Coordinates of C-alpha atoms and ligand atoms in Angstrom, one line a residue:
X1 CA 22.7 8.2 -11.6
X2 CA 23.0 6.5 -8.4
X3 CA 24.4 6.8 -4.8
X4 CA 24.5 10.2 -3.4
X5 CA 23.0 11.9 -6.1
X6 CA 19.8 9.8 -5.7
X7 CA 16.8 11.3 -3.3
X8 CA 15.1 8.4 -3.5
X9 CA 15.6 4.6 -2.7
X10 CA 13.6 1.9 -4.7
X11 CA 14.0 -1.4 -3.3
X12 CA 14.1 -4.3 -5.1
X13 CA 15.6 -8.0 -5.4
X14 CA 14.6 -10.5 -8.5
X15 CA 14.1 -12.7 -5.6
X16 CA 10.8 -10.8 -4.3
X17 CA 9.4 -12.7 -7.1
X18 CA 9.6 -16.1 -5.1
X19 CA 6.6 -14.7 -3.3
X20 CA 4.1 -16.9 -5.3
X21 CA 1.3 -18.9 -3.8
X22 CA 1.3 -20.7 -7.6
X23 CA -0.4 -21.1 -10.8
X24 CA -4.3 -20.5 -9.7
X25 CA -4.0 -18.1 -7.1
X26 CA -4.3 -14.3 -8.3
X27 CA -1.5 -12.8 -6.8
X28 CA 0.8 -13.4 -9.4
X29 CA 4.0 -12.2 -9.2
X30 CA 4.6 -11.5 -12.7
X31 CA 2.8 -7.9 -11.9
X32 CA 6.5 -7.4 -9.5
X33 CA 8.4 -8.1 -12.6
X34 CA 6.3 -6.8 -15.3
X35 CA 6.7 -3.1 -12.7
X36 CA 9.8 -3.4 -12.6
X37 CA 10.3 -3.5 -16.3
X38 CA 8.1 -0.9 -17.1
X39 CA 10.2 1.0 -14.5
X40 CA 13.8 0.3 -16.2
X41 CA 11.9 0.8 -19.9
X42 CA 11.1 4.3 -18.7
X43 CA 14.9 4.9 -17.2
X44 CA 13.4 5.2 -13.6
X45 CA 16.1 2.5 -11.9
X46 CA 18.7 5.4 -13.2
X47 CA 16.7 7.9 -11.2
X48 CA 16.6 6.3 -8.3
X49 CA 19.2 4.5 -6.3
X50 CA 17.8 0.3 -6.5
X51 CA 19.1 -1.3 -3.1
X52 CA 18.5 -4.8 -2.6
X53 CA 18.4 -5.5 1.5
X54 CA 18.6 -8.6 3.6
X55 CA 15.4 -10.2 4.6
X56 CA 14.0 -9.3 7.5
X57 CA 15.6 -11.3 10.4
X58 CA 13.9 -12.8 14.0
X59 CA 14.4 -10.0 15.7
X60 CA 12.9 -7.8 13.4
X61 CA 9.9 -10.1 12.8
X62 CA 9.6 -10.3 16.6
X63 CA 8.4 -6.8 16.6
X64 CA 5.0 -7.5 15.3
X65 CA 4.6 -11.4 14.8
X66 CA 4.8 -14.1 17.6
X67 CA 7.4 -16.4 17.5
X68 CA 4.8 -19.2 17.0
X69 CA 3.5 -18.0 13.9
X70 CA 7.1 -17.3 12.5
X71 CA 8.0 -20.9 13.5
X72 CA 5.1 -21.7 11.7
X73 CA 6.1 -20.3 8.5
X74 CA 9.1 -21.9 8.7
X75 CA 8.0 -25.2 9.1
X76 CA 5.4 -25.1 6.4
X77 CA 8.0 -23.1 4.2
X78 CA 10.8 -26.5 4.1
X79 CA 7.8 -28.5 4.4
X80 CA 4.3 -27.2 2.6
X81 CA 2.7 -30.6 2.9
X82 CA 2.2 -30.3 7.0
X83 CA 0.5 -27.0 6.6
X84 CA -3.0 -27.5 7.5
X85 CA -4.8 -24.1 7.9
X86 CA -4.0 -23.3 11.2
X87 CA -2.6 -20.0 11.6
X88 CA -3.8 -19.2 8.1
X89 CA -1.3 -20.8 6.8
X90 CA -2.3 -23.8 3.6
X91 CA -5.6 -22.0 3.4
X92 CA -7.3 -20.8 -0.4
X93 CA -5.9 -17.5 0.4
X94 CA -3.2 -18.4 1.5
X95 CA -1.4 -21.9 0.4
X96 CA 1.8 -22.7 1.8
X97 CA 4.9 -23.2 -0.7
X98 CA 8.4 -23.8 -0.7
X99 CA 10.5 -21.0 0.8
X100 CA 7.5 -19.1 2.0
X101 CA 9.3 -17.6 5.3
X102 CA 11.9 -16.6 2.7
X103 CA 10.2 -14.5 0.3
X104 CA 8.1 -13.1 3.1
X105 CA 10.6 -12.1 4.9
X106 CA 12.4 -10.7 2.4
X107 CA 9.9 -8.4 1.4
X108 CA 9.7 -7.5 4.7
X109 CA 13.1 -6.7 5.3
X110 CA 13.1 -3.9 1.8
X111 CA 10.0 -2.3 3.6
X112 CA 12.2 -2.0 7.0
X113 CA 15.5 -0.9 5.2
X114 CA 13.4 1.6 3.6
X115 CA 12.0 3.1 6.7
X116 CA 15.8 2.7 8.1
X117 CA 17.5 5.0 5.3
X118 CA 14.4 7.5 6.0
X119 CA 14.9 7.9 9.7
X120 CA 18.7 8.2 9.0
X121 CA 18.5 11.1 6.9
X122 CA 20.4 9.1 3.6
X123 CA 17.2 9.6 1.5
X124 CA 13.9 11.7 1.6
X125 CA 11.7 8.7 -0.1
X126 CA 11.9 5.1 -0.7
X127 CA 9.6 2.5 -2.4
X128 CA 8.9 -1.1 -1.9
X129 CA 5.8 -2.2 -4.5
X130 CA 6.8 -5.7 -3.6
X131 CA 5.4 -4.7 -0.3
X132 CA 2.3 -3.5 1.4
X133 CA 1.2 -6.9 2.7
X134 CA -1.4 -5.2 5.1
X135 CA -3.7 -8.1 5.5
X136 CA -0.4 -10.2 7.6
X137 CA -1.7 -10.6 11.5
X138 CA 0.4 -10.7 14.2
X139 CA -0.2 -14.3 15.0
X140 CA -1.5 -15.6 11.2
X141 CA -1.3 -15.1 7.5
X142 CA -4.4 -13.3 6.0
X143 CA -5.6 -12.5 2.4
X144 CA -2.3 -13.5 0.5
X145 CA 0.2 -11.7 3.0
X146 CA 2.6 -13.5 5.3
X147 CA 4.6 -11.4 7.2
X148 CA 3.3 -7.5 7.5
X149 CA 6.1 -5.3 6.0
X150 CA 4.4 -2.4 6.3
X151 CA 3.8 -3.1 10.2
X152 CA 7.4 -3.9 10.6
X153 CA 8.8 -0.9 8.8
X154 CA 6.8 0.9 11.2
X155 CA 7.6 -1.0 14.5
X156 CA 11.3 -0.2 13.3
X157 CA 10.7 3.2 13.0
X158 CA 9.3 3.2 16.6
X159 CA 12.2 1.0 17.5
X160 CA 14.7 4.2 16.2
X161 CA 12.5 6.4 18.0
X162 CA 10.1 7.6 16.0
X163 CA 7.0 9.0 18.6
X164 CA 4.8 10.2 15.3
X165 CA 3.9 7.9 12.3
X166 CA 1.4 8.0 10.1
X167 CA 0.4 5.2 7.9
X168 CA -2.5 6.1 4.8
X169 CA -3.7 2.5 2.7
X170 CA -5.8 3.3 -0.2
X171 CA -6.1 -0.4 -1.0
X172 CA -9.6 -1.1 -1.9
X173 CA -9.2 -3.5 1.2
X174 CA -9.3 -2.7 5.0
X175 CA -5.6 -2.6 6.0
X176 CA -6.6 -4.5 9.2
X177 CA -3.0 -6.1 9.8
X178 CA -1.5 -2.6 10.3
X179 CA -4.8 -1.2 12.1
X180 CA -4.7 -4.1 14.9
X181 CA -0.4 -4.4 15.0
X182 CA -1.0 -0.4 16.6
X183 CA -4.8 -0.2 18.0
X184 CA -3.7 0.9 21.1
X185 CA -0.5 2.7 20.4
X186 CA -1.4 6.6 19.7
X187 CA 2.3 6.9 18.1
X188 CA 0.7 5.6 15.1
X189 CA -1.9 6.8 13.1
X190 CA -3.7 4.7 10.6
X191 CA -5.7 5.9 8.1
X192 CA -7.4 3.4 5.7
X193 CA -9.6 4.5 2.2
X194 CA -11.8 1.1 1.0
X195 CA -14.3 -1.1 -0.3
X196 CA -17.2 -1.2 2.7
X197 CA -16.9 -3.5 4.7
X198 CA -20.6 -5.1 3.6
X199 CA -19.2 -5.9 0.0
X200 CA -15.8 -6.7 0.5
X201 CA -12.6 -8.9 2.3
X202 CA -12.1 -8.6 5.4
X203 CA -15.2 -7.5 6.6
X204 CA -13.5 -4.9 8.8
X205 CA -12.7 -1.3 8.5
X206 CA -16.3 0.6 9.7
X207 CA -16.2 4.0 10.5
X208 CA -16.9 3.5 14.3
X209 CA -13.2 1.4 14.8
X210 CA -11.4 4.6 16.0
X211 CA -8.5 2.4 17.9
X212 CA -7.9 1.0 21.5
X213 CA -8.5 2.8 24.4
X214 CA -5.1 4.2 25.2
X215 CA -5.2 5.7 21.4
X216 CA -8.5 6.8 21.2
X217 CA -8.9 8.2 17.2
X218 CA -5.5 7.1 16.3
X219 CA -7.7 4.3 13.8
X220 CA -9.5 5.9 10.9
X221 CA -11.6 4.3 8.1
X222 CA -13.1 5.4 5.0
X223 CA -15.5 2.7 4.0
X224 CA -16.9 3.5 0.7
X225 CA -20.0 2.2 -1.2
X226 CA -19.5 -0.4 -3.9
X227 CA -19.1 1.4 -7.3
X228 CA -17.4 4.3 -6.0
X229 CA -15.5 6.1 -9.2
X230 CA -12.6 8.9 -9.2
X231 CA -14.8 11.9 -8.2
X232 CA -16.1 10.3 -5.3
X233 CA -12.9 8.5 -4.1
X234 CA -10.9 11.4 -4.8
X235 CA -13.1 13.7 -3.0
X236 CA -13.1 11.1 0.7
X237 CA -9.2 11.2 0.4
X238 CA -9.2 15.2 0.5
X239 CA -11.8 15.9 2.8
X240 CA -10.0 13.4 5.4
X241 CA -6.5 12.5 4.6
X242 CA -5.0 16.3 4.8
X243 CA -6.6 17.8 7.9
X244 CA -5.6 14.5 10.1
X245 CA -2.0 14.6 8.9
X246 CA -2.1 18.5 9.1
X247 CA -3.1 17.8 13.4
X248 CA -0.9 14.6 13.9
X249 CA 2.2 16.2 12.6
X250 CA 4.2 13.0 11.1
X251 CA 7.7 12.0 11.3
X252 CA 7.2 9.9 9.0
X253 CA 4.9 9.3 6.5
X254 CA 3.7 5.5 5.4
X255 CA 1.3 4.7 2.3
X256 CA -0.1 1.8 0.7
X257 CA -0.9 1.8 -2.8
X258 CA -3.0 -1.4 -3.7
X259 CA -3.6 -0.8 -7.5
X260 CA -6.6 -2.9 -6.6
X261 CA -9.7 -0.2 -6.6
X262 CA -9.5 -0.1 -10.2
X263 CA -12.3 -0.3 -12.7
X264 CA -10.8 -3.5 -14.1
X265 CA -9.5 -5.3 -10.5
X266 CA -11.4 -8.8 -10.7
X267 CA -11.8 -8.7 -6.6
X268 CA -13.1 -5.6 -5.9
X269 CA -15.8 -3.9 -6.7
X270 CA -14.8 -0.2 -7.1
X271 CA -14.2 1.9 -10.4
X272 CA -11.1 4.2 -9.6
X273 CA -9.2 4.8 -13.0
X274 CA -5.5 4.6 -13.3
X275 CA -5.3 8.2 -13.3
X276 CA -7.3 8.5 -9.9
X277 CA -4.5 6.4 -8.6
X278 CA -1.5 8.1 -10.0
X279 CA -3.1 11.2 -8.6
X280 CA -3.8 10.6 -4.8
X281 CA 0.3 8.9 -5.5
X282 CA 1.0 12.8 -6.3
X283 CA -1.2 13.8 -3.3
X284 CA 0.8 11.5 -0.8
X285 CA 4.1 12.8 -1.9
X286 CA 3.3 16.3 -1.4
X287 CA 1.7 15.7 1.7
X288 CA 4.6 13.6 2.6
X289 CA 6.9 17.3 2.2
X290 CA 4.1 19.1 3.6
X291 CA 4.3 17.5 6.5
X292 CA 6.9 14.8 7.0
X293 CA 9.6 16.9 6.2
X294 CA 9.7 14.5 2.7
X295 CA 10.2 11.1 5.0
X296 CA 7.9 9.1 2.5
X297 CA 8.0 5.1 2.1
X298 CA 5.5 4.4 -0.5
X299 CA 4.9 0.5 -0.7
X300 CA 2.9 -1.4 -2.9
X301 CA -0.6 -3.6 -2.4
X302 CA -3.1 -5.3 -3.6
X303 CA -3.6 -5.4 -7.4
X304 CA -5.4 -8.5 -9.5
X305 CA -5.5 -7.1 -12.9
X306 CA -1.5 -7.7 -13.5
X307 CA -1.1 -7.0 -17.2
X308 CA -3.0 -4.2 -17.4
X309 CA -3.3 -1.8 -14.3
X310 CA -0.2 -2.8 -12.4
X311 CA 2.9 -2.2 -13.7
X312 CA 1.4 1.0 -14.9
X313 CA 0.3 2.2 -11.0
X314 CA 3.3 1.4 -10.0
X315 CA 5.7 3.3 -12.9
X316 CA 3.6 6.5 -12.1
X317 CA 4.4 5.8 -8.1
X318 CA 8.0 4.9 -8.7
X319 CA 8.4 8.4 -11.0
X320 CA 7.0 10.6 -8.9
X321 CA 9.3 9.3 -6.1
X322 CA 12.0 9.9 -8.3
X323 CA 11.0 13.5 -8.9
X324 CA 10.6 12.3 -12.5
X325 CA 7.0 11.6 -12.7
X326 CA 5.9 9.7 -16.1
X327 CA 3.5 11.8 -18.1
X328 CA 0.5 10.2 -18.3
X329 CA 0.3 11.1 -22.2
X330 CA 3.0 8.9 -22.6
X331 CA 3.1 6.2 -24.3
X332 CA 4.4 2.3 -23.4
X333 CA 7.7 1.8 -24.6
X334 CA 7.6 -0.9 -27.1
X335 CA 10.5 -3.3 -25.3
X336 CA 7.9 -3.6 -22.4
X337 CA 5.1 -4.4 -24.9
X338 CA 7.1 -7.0 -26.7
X339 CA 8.3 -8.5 -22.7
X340 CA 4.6 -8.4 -21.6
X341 CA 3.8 -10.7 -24.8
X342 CA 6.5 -13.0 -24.2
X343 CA 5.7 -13.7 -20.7
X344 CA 1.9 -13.5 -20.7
X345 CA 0.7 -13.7 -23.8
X346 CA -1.4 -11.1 -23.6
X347 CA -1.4 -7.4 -25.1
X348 CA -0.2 -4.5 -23.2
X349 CA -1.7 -1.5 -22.9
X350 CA -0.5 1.4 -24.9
X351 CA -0.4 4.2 -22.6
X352 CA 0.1 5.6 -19.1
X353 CA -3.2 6.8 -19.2
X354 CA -6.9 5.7 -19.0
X355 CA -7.8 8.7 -20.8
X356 CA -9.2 10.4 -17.8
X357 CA -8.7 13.8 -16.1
X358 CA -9.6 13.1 -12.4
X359 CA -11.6 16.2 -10.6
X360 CA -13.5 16.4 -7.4
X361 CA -15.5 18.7 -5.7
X362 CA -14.1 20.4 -2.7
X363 CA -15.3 19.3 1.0
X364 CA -15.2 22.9 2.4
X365 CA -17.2 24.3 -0.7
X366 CA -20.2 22.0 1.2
X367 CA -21.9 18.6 1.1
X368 CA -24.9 16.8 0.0
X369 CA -26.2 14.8 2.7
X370 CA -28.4 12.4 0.3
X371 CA -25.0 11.5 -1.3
X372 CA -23.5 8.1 -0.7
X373 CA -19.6 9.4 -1.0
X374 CA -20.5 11.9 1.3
X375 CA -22.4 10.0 3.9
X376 CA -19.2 8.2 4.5
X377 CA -17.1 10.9 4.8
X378 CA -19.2 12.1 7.6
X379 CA -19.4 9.0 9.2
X380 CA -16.0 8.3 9.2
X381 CA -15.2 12.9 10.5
X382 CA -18.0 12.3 13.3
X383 CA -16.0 9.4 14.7
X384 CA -13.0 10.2 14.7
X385 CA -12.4 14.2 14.5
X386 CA -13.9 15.0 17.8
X387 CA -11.3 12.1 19.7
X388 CA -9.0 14.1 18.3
X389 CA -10.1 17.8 19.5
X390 CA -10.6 18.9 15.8
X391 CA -14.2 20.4 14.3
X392 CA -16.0 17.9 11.7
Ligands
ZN401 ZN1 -6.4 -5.3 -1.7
ZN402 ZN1 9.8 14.6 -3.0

């Protein structure tokens, strides 16, 4: 099906795949296509309407990023041998390449067409897994992002009118790019779930940054010790995520799905299964119609093991978007198999499963003070619930 009949939006052009800092760098965008062929193998681009938008224009990118930077992008996008690491930009992380602006900007512009057919009423939910680039400053590239799609899909939603939006990363990193493009705005909440800040990229994202002082507890951060498996990370998300969204009262609802805390992610050091992932995906859309009145635009992240965790993170994502979620049970449709091996010449994995049935203790049944999970979920309620006028 597609069109009308469609509640939900994925948005995709083959040309997101021109996002590629090159050969040695580990964001590589086979893990775009490699998604979006696990996501046509399963049937999911026939349950969900697949729009292809413009990139993001000046105007539009003028809403977060200075016009310097964006110049800058340009300039080191025709011309990748001037770029010289100033504003991030032909750094390790990120190393300027031929149509850089682009491919940025493209990805930004499906995250801001998503957030458009939202506010509009035309669908309840819409999904960008090319997107998610929360590390993008306003003035300067950071961690492999360029332009900050999820910022800008917000900043248009403002733009529309929005006065209540509430963004929720659970990328294993800080999403710092979103956290400082609204610090002082109390329109926007941002709620980020991570690696601590001690052990991990950026080196941001403590407990105590609450936001500016005109939007006091409108920042919240989750900073988890290193290690951390499903039970605990399961457990921070529900004994935070809920009661904040329950007070704010979203118009919109933003997430960031980094595929990234998982057990086999080469960059990160937590050891959340696939099946942890697909579940807080299942907790974000139901808080989403719980209290967003279903306005959900789900975007994509981190994610370094590309073969393996991925495409798979992602399916689950796109299908329970489409109200067709993929049973985990299920196995990997051979055509993908045979499409991983051409491309990568490595084997795929055989199911949408890690084999694990993700549980967690209950915050209101009590908590163990000596416990490391739980030390940070207290750190991160006594910061920020009593700036809001709520009980920790
Ligand atoms: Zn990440
Ligand atoms: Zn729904």
């Amino acid at each position: 099906m597609s069109g009308e009949s469609a509640t939900g939006l994925l948005m995709w052009d083959e040309a997101v795949t021109r996002y590629d800092f090159g050969p040695s760098h580990p964001m590589d965008p086979v893990r775009l296509a490699l998604t979006m062929g696990l996501v046509r193998a399963f049937g999911l681009d026939r349950a969900m309407e697949v729009r292809a938008a413009p990139a993001a224009g000046d105007s539009t990118l003028r809403l977060v990023h200075r016009e310097d930077y964006v110049a800058a992008v340009r300039e080191v996008s025709e011309d990748p041998g001037v770029a010289d690491g100033s504003y991030g930009l032909g750094t390790m992380d990120d190393p300027a390449f031929h149509g850089m602006h682009e491919a940025s900007a493209l990805i930004a512009g499906q995250s801001v067409a998503g957030a458009e057919a939202l506010w509009h009423g035309e669908v309840e939910h819409a999904v960008n897994f090319a997107g998610g680039l929360h590390h993008a400053m306003p003035g300067g590239a950071a961690g492999f992002c360029v332009y900050n799609d999820a910022s800008l899909a917000i900043a248009r939603l403002l733009e529309l009118g929005a006065e209540r939006v509430a963004y929720v990363d659970v990328d294993v990193h800080h999403g710092d790019g979103v956290q400082a493009a609204f610090w002082d705005d109390p329109r926007v909440l941002t709620i980020s779930m991570h690696e601590h800040p001690r052990t991990l990229f950026p080196q941001t994202g403590w407990p105590e940054e609450t936001g500016g002082p005109e939007a006091e507890g409108s920042a919240v951060n989750i900073a988890l010790p290193a290690g951390t498996g499903d039970e605990g990370w399961l457990r921070a998300f529900h004994a935070v995520v809920p009661e904040l969204l329950a007070d704010f009262g979203p118009q919109v609802l933003v997430t960031q799905h980094g595929a990234d805390t998982h057990f086999e992610d080469p960059l990160a050091h937590l050891a959340v299964s696939l099946d942890a992932q697909r579940a807080v995906q299942e907790a974000c859309h139901r808080l989403a119609h719980e209290y967003a009145d279903g306005r959900w635009l789900a975007l994509g992240g981190g994610g370094y093991a590309v073969v393996d965790v991925v495409p798979r993170s992602w399916t689950h994502l796109v299908g329970i978007a489409a109200h067709r979620p993929v049973d985990p049970q299920a196995a990997v449709p051979a055509s993908w198999r045979d499409e991983v091996y051409a491309r990568t010449r490595q084997l795929a994995p055989a199911r949408m499963t890690d084999g694990r049935t993700p549980s967690w203790p209950d915050w209101d049944a009590g908590y163990d003070p000596a416990d490391r999970t739980d030390q940070a979920v207290l750190a991160t309620r006594r910061a920020v619930f009593p700036l809001r006028g709520m009980l920790t």
